Short mmCIF file of N, CA and C in Angstrom, two decimals:
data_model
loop_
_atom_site.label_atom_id
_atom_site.label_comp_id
_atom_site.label_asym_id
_atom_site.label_seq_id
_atom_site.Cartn_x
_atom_site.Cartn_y
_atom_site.Cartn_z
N UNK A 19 152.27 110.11 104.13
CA UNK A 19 151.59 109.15 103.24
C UNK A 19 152.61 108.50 102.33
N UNK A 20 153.00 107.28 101.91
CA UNK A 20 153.26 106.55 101.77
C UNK A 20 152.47 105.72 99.97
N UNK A 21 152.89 105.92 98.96
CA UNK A 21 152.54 105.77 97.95
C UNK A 21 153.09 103.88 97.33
N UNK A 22 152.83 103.09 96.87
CA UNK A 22 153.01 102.07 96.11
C UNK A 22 152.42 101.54 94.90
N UNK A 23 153.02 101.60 93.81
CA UNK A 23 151.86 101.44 92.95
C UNK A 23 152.40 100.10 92.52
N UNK A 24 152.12 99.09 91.73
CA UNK A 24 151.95 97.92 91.19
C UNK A 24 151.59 97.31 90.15
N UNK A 25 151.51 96.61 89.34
CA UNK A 25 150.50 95.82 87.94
C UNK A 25 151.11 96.09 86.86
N UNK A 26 152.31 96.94 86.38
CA UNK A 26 152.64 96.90 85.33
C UNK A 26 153.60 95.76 84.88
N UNK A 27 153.77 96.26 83.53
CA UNK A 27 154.55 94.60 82.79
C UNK A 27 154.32 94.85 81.48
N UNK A 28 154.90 93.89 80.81
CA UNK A 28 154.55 93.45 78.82
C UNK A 28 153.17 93.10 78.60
N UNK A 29 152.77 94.08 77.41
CA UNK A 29 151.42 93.34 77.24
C UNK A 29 151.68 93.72 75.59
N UNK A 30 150.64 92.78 74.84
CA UNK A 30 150.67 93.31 73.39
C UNK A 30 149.44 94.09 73.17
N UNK A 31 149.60 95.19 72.16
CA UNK A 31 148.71 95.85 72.08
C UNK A 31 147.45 95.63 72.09
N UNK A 32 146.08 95.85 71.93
CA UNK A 32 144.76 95.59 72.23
C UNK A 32 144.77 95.06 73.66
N UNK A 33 145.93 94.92 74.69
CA UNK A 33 145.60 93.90 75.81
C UNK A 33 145.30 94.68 76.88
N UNK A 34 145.42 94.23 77.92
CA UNK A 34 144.93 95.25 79.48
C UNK A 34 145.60 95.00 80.58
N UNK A 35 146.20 95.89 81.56
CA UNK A 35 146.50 95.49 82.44
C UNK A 35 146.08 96.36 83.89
N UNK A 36 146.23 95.94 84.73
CA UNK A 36 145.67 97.03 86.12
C UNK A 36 146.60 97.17 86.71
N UNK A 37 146.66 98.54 87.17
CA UNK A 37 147.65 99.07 88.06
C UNK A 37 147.15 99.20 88.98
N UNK A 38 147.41 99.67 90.93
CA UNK A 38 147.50 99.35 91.70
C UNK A 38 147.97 100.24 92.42
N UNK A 39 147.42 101.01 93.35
CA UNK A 39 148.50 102.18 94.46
C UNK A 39 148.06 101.90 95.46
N UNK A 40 148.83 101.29 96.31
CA UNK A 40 148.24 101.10 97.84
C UNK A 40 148.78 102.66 98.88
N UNK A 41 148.44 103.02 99.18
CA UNK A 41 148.32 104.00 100.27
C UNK A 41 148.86 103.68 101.34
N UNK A 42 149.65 104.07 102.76
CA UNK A 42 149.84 103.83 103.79
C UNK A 42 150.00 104.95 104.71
N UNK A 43 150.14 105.20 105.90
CA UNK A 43 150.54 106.34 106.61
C UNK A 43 148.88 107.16 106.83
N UNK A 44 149.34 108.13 106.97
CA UNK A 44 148.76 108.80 107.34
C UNK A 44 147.24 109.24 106.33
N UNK A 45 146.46 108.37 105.65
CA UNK A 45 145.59 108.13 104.89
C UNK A 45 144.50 109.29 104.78
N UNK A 46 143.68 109.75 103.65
CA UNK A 46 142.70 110.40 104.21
C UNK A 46 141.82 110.36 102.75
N UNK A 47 140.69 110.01 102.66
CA UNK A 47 139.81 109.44 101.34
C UNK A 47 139.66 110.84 100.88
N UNK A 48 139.64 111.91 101.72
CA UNK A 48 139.41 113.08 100.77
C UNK A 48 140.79 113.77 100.17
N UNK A 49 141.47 113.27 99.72
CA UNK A 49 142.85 113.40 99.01
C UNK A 49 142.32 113.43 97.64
N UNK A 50 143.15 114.09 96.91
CA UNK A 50 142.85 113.77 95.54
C UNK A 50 144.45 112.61 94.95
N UNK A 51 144.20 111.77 94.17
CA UNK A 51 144.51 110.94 93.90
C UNK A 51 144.37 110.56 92.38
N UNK A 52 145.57 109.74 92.07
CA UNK A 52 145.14 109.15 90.52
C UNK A 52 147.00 108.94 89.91
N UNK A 53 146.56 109.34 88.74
CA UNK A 53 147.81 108.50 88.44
C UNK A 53 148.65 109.77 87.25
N UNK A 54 149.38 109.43 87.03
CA UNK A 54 150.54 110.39 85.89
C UNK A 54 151.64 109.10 85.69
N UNK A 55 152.17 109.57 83.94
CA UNK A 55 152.65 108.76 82.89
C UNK A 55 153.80 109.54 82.73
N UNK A 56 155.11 108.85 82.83
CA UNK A 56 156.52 109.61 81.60
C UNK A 56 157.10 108.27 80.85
N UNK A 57 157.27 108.75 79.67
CA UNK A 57 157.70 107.87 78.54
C UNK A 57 158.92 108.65 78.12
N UNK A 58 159.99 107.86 77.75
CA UNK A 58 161.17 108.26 77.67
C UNK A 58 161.25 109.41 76.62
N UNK A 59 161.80 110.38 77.15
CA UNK A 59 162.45 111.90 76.89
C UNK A 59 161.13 112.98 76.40
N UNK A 60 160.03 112.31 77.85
CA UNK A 60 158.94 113.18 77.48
C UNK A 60 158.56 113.25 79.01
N UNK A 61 158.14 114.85 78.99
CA UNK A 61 157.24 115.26 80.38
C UNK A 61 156.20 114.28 80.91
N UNK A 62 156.07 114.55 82.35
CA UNK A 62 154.96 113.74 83.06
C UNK A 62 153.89 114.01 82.76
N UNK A 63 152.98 113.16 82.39
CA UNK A 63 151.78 113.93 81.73
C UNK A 63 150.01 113.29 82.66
N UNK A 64 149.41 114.10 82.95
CA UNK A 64 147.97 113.53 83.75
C UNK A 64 147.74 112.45 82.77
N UNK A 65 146.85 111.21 83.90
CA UNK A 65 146.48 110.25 82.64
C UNK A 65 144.59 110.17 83.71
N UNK A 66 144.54 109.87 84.42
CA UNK A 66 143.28 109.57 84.96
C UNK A 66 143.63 110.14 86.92
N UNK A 67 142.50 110.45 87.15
CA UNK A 67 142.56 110.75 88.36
C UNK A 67 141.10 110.92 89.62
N UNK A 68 141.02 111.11 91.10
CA UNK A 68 139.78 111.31 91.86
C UNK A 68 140.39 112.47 92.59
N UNK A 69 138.70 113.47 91.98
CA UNK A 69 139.53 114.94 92.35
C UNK A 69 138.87 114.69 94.04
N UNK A 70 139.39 115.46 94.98
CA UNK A 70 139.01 115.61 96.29
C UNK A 70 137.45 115.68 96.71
N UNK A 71 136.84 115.60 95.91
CA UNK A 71 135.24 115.77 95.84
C UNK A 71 134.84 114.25 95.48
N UNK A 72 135.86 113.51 95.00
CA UNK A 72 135.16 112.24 94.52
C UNK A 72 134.81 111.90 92.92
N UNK A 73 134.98 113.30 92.29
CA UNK A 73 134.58 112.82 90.90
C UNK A 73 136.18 112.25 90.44
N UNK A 74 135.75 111.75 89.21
CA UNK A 74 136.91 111.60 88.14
C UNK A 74 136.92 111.92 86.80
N UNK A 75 138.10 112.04 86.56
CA UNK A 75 138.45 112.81 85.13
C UNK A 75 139.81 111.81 84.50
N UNK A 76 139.47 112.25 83.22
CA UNK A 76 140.67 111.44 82.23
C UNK A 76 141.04 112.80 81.22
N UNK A 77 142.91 111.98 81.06
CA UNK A 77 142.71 112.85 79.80
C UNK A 77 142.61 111.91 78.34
N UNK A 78 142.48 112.75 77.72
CA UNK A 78 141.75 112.88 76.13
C UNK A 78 142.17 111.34 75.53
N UNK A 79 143.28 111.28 75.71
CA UNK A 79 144.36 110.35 75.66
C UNK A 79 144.02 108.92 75.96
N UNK A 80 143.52 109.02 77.33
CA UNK A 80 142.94 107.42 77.42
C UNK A 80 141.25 107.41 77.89
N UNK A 81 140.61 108.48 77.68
CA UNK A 81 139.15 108.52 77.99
C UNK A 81 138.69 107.24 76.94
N UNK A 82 137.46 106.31 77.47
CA UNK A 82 137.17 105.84 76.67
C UNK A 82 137.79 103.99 76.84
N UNK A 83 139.15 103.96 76.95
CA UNK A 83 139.82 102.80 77.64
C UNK A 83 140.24 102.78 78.79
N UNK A 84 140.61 103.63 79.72
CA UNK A 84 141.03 103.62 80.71
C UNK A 84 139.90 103.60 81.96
N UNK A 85 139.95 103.22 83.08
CA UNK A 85 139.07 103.26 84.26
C UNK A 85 139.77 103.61 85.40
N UNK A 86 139.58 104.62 86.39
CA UNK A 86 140.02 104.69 87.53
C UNK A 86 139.12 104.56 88.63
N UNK A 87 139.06 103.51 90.05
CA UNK A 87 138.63 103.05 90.66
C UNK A 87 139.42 103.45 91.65
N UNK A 88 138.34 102.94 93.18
CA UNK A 88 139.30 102.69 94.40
C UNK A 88 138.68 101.75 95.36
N UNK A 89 139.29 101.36 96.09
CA UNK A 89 138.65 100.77 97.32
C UNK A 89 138.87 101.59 98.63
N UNK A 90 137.99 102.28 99.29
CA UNK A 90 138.52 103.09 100.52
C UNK A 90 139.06 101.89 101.47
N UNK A 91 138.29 101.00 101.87
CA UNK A 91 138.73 99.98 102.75
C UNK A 91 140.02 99.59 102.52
N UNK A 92 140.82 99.31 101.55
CA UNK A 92 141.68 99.35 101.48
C UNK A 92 143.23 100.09 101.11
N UNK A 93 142.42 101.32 100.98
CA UNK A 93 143.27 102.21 100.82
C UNK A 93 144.25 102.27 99.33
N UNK A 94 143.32 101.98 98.05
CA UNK A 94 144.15 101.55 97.28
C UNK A 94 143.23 102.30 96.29
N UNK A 95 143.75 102.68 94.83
CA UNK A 95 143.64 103.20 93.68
C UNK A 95 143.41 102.42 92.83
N UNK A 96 142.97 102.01 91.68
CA UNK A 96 143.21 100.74 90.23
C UNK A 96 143.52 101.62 89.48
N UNK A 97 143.95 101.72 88.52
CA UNK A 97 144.00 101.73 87.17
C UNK A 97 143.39 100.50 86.10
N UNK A 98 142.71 100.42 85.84
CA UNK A 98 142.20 99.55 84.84
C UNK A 98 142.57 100.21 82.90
N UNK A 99 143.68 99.70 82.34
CA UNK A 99 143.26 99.73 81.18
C UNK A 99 143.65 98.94 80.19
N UNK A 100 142.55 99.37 79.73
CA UNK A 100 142.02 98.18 78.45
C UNK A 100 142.55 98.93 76.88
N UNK A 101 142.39 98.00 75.74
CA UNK A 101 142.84 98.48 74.32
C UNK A 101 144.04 98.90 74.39
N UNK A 102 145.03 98.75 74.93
CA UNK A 102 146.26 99.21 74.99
C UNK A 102 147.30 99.30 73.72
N UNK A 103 147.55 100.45 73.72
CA UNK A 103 148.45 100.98 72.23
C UNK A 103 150.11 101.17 72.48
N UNK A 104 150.46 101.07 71.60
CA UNK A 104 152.18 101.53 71.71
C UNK A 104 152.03 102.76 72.61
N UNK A 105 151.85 103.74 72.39
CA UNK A 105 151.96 104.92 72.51
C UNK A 105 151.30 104.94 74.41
N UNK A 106 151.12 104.26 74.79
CA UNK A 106 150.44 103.88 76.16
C UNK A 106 151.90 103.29 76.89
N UNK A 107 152.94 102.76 76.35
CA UNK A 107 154.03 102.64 76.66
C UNK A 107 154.90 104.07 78.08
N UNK A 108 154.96 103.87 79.27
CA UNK A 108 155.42 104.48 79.98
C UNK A 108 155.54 104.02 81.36
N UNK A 109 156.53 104.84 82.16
CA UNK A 109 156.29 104.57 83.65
C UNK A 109 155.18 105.41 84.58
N UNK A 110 154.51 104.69 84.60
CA UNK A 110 153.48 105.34 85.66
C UNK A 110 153.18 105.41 87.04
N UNK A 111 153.03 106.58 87.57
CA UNK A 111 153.27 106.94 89.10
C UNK A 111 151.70 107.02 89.23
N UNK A 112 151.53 106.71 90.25
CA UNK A 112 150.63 107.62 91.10
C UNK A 112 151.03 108.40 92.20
N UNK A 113 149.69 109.24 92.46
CA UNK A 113 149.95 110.55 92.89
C UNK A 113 148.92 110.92 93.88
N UNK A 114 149.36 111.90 94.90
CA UNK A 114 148.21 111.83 95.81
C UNK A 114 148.43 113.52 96.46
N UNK A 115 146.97 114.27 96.95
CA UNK A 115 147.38 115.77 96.40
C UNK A 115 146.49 116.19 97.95
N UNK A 116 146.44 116.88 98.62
CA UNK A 116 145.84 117.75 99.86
C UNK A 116 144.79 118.45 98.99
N UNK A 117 145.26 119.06 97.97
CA UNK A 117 144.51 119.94 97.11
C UNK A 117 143.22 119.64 96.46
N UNK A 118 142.72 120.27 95.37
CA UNK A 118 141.70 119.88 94.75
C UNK A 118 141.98 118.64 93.82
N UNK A 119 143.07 118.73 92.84
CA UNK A 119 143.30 117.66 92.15
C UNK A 119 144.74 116.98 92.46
N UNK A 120 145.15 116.04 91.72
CA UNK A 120 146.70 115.88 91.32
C UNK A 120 147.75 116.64 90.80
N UNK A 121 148.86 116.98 90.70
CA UNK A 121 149.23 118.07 89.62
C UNK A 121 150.61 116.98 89.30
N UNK A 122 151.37 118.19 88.68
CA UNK A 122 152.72 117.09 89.01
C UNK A 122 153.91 118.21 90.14
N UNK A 123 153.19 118.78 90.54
CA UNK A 123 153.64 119.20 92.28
C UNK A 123 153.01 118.80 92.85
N UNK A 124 152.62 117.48 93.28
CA UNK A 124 151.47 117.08 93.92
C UNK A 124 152.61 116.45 95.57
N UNK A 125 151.81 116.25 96.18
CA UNK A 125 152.56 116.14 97.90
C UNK A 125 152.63 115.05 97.70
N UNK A 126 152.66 113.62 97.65
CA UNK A 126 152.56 112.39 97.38
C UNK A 126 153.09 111.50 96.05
N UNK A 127 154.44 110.98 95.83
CA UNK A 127 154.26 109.95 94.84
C UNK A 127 154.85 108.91 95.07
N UNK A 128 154.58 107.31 94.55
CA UNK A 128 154.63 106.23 93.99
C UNK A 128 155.91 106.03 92.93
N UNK A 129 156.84 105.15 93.46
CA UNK A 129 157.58 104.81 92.65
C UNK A 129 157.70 104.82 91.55
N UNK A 130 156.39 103.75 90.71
CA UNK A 130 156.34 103.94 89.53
C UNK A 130 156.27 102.63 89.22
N UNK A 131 155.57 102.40 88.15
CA UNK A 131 155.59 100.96 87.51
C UNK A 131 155.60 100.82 86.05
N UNK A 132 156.68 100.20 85.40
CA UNK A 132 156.82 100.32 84.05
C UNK A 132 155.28 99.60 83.24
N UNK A 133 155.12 100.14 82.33
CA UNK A 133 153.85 99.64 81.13
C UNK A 133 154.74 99.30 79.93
N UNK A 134 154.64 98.40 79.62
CA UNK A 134 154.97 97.99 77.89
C UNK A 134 154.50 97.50 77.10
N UNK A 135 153.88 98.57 75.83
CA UNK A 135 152.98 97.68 74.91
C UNK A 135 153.79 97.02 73.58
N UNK A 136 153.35 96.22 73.42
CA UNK A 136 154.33 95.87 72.30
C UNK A 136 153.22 96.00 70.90
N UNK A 137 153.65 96.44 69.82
CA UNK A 137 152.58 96.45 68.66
C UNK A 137 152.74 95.04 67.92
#
């Protein structure tokens, strides 16, 4: 499997942008999937994700602004988020897992796409 993620860039705070993981290879909708954040000289940290069952979960962090979506047909993930704060500032991977959820041993990742909020 084959990870790409996409949509990041400059935004000023309160703004929104969508991220993007296209999938390739060897595909399978019951994967768990979603996304993870590192911001400079800090651990990778869960941000939103679809556990292998289909539900989704956020953490604490961006519940509330953030949205995670997918399209099976196309084999792709969103990130949608909105209200965006300094502190939302990072490179974000997605991630894709055999398992129940994502971890950050997860079998699958995505380059990464920088986020920048500016205050």
């Amino acid at each position: 499997v084959q990870l790409q993620a996409s949509g990041g860039g400059l935004v000023q705070a309160g703004g929104s942008l969508r991220l993007s993981c296209a999938a390739s290879g060897r595909t399978s909708s019951s994967y768990a999937t979603g996304w993870f954040r590192q911001a400079p000289g800090k651990e990778r940290e869960f941000v939103a994700g679809f556990k292998r069952s289909g539900g989704t979960y956020y953490s604490d962090s961006v519940k509330g602004r953030f949205t995670i979506s997918r399209d099976n047909a196309k084999n792709t993930v969103y990130l949608q988020m909105n209200s965006l704060k300094p502190e939302d500032t990072a490179v974000y991977y997605c991630a894709a897992d055999r398992g129940v959820v994502i971890t950050t041993a997860s079998d699958y990742w995505g380059q990464g796409t920088q986020v920048t909020v500016s205050s």
